Coordinates of C-alpha atoms in Angstrom, one line a residue:
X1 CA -27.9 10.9 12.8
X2 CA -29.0 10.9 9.1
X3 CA -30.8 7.6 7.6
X4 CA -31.7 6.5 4.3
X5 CA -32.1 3.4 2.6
X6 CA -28.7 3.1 0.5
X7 CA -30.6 3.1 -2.8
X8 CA -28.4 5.7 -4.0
X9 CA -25.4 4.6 -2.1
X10 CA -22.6 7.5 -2.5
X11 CA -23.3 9.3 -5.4
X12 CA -27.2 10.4 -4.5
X13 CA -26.7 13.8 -3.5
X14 CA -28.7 17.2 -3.0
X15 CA -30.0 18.7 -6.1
X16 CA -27.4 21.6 -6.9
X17 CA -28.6 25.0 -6.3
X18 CA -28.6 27.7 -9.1
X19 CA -29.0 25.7 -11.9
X20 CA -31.4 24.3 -14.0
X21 CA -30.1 21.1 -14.7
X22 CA -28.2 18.0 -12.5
X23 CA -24.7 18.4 -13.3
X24 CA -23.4 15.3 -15.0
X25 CA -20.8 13.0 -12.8
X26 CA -18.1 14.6 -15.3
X27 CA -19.1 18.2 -14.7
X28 CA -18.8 17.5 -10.7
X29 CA -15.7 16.2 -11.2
X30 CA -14.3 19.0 -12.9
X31 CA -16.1 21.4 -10.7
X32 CA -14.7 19.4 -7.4
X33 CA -10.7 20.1 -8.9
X34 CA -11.7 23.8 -9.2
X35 CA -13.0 24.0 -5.8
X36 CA -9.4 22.6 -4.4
X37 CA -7.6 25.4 -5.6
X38 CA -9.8 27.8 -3.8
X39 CA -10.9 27.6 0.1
X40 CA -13.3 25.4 0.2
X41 CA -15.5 23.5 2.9
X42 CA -14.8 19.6 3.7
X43 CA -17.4 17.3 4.1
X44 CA -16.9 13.8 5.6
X45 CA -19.6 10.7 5.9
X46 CA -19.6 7.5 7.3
X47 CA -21.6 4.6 5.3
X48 CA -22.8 1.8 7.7
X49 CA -23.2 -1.0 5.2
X50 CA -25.6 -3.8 4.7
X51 CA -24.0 -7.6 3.8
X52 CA -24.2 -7.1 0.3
X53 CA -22.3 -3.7 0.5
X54 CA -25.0 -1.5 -0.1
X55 CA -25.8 1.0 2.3
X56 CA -28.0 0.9 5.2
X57 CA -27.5 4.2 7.2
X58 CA -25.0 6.7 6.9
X59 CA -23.9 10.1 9.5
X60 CA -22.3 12.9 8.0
X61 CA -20.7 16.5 9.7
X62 CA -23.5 18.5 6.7
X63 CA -25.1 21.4 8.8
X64 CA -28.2 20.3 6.9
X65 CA -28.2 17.6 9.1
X66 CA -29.7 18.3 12.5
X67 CA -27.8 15.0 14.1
X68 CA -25.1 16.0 12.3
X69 CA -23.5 16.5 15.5
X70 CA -22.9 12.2 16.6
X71 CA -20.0 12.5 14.1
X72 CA -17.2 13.6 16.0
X73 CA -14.5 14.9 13.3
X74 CA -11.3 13.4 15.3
X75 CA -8.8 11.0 14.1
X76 CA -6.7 10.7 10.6
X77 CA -6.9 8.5 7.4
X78 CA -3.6 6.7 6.7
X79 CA -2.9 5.1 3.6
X80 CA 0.0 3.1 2.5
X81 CA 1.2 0.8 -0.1
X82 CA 2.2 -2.4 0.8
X83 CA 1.0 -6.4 0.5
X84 CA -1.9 -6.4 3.2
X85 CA -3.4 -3.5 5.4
X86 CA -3.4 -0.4 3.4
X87 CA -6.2 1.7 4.8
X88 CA -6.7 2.8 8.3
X89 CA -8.7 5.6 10.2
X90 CA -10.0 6.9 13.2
X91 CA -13.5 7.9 14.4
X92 CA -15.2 9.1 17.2
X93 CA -19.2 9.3 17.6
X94 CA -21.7 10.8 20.0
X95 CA -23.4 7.8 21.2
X96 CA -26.0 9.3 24.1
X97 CA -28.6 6.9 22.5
X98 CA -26.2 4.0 22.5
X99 CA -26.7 3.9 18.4
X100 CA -23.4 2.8 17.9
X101 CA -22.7 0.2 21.0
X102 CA -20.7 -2.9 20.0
X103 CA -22.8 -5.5 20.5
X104 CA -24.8 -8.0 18.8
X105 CA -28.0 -5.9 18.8
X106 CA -26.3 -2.9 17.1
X107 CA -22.4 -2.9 15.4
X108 CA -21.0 -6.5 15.5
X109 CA -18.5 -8.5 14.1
X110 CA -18.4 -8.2 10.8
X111 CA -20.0 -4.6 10.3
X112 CA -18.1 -3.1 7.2
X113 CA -18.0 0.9 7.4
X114 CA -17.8 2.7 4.0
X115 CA -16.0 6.0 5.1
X116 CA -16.2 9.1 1.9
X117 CA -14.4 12.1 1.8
X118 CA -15.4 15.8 -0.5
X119 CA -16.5 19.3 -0.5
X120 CA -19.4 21.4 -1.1
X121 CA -19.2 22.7 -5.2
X122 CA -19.8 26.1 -5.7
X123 CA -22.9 24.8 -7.0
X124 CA -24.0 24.3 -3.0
X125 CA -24.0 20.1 -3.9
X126 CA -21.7 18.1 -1.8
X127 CA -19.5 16.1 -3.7
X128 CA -17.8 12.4 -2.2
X129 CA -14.9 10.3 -3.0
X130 CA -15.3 6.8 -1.2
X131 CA -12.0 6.2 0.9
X132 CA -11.9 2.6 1.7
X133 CA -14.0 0.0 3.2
X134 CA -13.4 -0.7 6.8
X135 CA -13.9 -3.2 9.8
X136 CA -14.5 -1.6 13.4
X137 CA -11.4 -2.9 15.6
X138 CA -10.8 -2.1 19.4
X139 CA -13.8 -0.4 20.2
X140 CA -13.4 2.2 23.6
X141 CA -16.8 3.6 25.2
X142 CA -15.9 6.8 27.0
X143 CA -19.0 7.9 29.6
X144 CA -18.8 10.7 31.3
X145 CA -21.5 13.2 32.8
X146 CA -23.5 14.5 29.9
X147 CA -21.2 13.0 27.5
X148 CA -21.2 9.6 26.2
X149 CA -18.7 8.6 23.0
X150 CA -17.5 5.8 21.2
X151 CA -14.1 5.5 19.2
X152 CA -13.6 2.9 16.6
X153 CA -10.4 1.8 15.3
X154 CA -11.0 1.5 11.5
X155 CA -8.6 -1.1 9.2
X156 CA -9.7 -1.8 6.0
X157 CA -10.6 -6.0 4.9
X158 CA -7.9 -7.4 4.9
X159 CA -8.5 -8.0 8.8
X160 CA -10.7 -10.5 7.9
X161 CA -8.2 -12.3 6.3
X162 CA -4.9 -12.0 8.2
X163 CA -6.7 -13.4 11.4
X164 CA -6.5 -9.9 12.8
X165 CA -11.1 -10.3 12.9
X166 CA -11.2 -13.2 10.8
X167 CA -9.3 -15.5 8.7
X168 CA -7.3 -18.1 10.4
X169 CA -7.3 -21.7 8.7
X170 CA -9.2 -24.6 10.2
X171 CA -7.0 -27.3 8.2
X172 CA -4.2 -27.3 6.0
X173 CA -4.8 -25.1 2.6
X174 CA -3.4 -27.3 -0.8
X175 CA -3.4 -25.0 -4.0
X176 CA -3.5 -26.8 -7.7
X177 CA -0.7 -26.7 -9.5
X178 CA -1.2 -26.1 -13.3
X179 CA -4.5 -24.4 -12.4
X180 CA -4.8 -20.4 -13.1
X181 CA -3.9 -18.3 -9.7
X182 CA -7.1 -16.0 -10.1
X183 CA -9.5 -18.6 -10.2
X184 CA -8.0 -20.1 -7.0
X185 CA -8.0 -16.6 -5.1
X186 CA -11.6 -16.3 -6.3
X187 CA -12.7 -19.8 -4.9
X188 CA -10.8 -19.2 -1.5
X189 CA -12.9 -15.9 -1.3
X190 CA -16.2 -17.3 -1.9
X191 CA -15.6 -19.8 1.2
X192 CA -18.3 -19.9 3.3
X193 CA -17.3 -18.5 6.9
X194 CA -19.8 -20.7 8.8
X195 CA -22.7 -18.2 9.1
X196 CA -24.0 -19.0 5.2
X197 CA -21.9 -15.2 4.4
X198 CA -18.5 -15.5 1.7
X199 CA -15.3 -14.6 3.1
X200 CA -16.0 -11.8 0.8
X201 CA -18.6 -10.9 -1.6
X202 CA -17.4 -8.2 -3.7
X203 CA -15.3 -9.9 -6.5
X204 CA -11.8 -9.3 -6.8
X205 CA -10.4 -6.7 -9.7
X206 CA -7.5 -8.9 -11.4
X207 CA -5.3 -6.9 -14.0
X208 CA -5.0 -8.6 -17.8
X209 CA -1.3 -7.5 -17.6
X210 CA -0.4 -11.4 -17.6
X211 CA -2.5 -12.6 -19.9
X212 CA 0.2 -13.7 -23.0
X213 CA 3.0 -14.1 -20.5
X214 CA 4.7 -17.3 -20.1
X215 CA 7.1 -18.8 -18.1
X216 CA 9.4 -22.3 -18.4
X217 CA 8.9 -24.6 -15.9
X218 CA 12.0 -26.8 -14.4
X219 CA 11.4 -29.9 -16.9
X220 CA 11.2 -27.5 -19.7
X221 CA 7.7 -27.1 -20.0
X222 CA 6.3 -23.6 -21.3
X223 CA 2.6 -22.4 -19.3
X224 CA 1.0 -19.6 -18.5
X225 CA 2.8 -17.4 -15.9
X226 CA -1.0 -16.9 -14.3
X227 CA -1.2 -20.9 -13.5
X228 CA 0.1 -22.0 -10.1
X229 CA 4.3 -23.4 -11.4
X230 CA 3.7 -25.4 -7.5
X231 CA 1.2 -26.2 -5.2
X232 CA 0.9 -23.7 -2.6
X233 CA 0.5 -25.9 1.2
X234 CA -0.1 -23.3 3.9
X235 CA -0.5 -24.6 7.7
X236 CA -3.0 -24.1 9.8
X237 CA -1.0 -23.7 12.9
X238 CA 0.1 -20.1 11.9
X239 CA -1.5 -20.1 8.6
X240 CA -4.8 -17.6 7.2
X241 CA -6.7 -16.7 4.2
X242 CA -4.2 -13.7 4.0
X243 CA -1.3 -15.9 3.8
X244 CA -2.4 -18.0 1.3
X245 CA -3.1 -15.0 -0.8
X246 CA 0.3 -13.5 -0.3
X247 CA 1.6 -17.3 -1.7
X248 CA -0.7 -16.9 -4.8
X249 CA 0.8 -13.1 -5.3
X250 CA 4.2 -14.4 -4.3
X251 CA 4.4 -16.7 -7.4
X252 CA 3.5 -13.3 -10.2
X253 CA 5.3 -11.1 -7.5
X254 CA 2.3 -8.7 -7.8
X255 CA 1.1 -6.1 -5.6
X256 CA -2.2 -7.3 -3.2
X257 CA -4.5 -5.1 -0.8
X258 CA -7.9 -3.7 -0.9
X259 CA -8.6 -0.5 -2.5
X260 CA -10.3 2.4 -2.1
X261 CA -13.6 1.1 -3.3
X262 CA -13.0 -1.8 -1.2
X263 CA -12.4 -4.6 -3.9
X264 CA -9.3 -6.7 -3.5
X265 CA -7.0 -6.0 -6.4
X266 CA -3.9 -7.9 -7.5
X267 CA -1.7 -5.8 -9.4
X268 CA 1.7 -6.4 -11.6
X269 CA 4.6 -4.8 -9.7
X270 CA 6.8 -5.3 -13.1
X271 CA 4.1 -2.4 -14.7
X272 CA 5.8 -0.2 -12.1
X273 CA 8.6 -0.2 -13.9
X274 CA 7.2 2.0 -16.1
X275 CA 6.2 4.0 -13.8
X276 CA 7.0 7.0 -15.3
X277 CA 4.1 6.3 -17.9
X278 CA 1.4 6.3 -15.2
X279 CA -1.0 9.4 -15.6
X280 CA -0.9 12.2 -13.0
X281 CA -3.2 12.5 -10.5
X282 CA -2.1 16.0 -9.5
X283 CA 0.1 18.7 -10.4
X284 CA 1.3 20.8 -7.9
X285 CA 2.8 24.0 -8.4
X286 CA 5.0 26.6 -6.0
X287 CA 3.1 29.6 -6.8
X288 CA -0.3 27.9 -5.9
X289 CA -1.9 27.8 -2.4
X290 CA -2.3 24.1 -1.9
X291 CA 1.6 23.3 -1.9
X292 CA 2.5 23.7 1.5
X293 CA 6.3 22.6 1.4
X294 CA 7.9 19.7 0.5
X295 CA 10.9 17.8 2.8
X296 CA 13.4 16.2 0.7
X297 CA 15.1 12.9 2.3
X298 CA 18.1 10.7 1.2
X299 CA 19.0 7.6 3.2
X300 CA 22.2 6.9 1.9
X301 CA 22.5 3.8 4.2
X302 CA 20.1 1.8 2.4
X303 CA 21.1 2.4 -1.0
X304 CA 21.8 -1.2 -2.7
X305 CA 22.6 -1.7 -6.6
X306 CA 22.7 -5.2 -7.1
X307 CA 19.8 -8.1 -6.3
X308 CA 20.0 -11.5 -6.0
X309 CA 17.3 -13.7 -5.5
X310 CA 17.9 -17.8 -5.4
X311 CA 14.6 -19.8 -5.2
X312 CA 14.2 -23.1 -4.5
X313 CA 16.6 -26.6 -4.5
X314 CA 14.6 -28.5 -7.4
X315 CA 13.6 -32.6 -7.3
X316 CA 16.4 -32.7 -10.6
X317 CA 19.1 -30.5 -8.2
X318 CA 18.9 -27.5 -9.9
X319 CA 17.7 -24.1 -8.8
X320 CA 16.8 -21.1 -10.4
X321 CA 17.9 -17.6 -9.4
X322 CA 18.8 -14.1 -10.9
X323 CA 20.7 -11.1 -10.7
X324 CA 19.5 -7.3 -11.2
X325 CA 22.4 -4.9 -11.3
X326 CA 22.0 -1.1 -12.0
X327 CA 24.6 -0.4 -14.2
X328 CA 22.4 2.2 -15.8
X329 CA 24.6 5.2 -16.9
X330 CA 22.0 7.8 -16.1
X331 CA 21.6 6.4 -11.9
X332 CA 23.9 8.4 -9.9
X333 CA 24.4 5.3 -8.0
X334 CA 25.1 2.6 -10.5
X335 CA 27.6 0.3 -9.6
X336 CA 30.5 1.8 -11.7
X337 CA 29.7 5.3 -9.9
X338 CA 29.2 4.0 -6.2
X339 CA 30.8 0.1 -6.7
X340 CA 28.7 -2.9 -6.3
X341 CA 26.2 -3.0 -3.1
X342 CA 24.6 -7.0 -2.8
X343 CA 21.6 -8.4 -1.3
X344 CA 21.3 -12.0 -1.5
X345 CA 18.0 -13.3 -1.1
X346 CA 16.5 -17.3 -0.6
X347 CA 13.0 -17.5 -1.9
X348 CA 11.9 -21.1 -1.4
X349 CA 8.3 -20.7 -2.7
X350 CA 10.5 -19.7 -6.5
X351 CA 10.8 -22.4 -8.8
X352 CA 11.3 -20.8 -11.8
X353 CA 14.0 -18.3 -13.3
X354 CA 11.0 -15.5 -14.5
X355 CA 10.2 -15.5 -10.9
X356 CA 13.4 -15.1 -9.6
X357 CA 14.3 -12.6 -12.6
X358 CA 11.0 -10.5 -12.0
X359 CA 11.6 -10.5 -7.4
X360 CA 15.0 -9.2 -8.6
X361 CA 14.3 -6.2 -10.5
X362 CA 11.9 -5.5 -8.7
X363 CA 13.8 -5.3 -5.3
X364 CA 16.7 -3.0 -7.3
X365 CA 14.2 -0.7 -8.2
X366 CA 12.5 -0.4 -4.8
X367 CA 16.3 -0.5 -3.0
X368 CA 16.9 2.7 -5.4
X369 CA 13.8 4.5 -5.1
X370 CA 12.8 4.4 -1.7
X371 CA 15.8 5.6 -0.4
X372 CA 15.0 9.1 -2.2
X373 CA 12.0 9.9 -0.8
X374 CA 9.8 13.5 -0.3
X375 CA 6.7 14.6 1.4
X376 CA 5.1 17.1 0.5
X377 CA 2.7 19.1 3.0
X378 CA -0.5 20.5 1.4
X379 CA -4.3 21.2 1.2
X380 CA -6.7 18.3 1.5
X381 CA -6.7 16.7 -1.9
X382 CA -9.5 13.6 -2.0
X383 CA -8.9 12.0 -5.4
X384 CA -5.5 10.8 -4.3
X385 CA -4.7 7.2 -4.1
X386 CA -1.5 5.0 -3.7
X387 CA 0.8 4.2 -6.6
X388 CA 0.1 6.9 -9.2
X389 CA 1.8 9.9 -9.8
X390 CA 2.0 13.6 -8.9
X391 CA 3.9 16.3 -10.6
X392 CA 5.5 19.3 -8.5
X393 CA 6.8 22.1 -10.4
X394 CA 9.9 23.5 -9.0
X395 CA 9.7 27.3 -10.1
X396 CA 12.6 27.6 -7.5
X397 CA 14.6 26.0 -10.0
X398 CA 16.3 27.1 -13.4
X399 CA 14.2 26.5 -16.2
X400 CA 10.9 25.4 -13.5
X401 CA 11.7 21.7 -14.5
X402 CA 8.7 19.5 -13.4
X403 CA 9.4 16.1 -11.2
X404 CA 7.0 13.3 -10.9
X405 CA 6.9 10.9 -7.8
X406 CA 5.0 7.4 -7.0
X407 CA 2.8 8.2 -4.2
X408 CA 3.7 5.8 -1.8
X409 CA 1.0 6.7 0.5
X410 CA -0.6 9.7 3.1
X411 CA -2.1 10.8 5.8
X412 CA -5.4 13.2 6.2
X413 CA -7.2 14.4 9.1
X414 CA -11.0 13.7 9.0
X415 CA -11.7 17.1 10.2
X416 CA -12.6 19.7 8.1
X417 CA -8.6 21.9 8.4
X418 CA -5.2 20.1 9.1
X419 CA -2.8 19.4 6.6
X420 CA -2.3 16.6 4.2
X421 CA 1.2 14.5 4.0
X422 CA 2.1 12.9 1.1
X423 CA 4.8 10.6 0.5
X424 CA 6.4 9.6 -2.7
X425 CA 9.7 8.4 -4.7
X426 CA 11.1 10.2 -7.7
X427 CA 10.3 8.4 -10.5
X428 CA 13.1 10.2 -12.5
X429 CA 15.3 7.6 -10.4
X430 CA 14.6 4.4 -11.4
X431 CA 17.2 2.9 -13.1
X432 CA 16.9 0.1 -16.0
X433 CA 17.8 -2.9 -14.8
X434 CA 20.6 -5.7 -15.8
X435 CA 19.4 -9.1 -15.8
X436 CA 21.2 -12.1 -15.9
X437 CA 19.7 -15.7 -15.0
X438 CA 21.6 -18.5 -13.5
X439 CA 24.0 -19.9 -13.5
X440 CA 24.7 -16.1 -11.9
X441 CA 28.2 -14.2 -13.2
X442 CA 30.5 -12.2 -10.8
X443 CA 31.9 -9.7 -11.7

């Protein structure tokens, strides 16, 4: 087992061999997307990280490394993106010294695992993408004679907030109404958790997407959309930190999970309606060796065209809702093509017609997508991450159009061969939306 102080956390590496100079981080970068195209050798590490998320020992599978050998390469990283868990793995490590017990004296409650993924350059340097920040869950000590292991269940933080490790309420949780959703989620996270540590101490990455936006209240009053339009009440009987984060991203209907860096990021699900904006993370092309095969899958069963989403019966007895209908000429299943498929929806937390408006389109969009779907088999690609975009290159076709997708998440084996699956939605499929506010029209 290798050990250093964490001074240089992931990015301190060997010195590159064969040149004169470091290579700059751009340079490595450009030298790592090379490598993939070309048989290459994995490298995976595990960061054992001190309370303030530096590191404070690490074991890698590097030949260098004469302990390389207590990190077993089993198990898979699994990524996917959704409100809550997104990241979780498997590892197995030679424990004959008992370095990695569960117990107070060794890994404990608490212990966050920083788990990095690369290659070796051609320069001979190992290069590392961090994968997520993880909690061990279900530990299982295997002893047998000569052999001694231990297998940790990794999920990433939100665990310590969905009462999964951590994170149920000990009294009833009030929000502030009229008082910016950010600052609130920030102020829940710096909690203390009774042993003098914050809920979490990495600060959360908000976007500025809904900075100018505005929404009218019920009694006509026009705020920001980012301050609370209720106040958010949360039991404790069945209630957590997680849950009262869900109701904070519930009122900008925004995407919420922890991400690869392990930072807690809120993001706008209305910018993925412009999805097809996004940059591309990776191209993909028949005639290359990476791109294994790709499995094409239509679930016409779930196909729905038309959204509506009612939210709550207001002190004045009204109550806003909308309507998203895909009557986009350019969807093959738009409701003149197909005829109209309904979802009708109750969101009591909604008080306001934007809400309502933005959980609608949202829900068409998804309802269209999702039921479109493709994985696509291929070499180990590191840089990946949920909810950006690759591009496959269908040479098989007339005129080798190109099609993008919205990763939607994949899975990796840790060890060094296996193949990669990823899963994504065409983004050429997302129609525009019609949206009309109550009082709702039929049609």
């Amino acid at each position: 087992m290798r050990r250093h102080d964490g001074a240089g956390g992931p990015e301190k590496a060997r010195k590159p061999i064969g040149r004169g100079a470091a290579m700059t981080q751009q340079e490595k970068y450009l030298a790592y997307l090379e490598a993939l195209k070309k048989p290459f050798q994995k490298r995976c590490r595990l960061r054992f990280l001190n309370p303030d998320g530096s590191t404070a020992f690490f074991v890698d599978d590097s030949p260098t490394n004469p302990q390389s050998g207590a990190f077993i390469e089993s198990g898979t990283l699994t990524v996917n993106l959704q409100n809550g868990v997104r990241r979780t793995a498997e590892v197995t490590l030679a424990n004959a010294d008992g370095a990695f017990d569960y117990n107070v004296n060794h890994l404990w409650f608490g212990q966050e695992v920083a788990l990095d993924e690369g290659l070796v350059l051609p320069s001979g340097e190992d290069y590392y993408i961090q994968q997520g920040v993880f909690l061990l869950e279900k530990p299982v000590e295997t002893v047998k004679p000569g052999e001694r292991t231990i297998s940790y269940s990794l999920t990433d933080k939100w665990a310590n907030l969905d009462g999964t490790l951590w994170g149920n309420l000990d009294g009833v949780y009030r929000g502030q109404l009229d008082v910016n959703i950010f600052q609130q989620i920030t102020a829940l996270l710096s909690h203390d958790r009774g042993n003098g540590q914050k809920v979490d101490a990495i600060p959360p990455v908000y976007t500025d997407f809904y900075a100018r936006i505005t929404q009218t209240l019920p009694d006509g009053t026009t705020v920001p959309i980012l301050n609370a339009p209720y106040t958010l009440e949360v039991d404790p009987g069945s209630g957590t930190y997680a849950g009262v984060i869900l109701g904070f991203a519930e009122m900008l209907n925004a995407w919420v999970g922890y991400d690869a860096t392990g930072r807690l990021r809120l993001d706008p699900s209305q910018a993925d309606l412009l999805d097809s904006e996004k940059a591309v993370s990776y191209s993909f092309s028949m005639n290359e060796a990476e791109l294994l095969g790709m499995t094409y899958t239509i679930e016409n069963t779930e196909v729905y065209n038309d959204y509506i989403v009612m939210g709550a019966a207001l002190d004045d007895n009204s109550q806003p809702g909308a309507r998203a209908t895909n009557e986009d000429p350019m969807s093959s299943t738009n409701v003149k093509i197909i005829g109209r498929k309904t979802i009708w929806t109750d969101e009591d937390g909604y008080a306001t017609q934007t809400q309502c408006a933005d959980r609608a389109e949202w829900e068409l969009k998804r309802a269209t997508v999702l039921q479109k779907s493709v994985d696509v088999s291929c070499s180990q690609i590191f840089h990946l991450e949920e909810n950006t975009l690759i591009e496959l290159v269908r040479s098989d076709k007339d005129g080798s159009p190109t099609e993008r997708h919205l990763v939607m998440g994949f899975s990796r084996p840790l060890a060094s061969t296996g193949v990669m699956t990823i899963s994504a939605v065409s983004v050429a499929d997302f129609p525009v939306a019609t949206v009309t506010v109550w009082p709702l029209k039929n049609s």
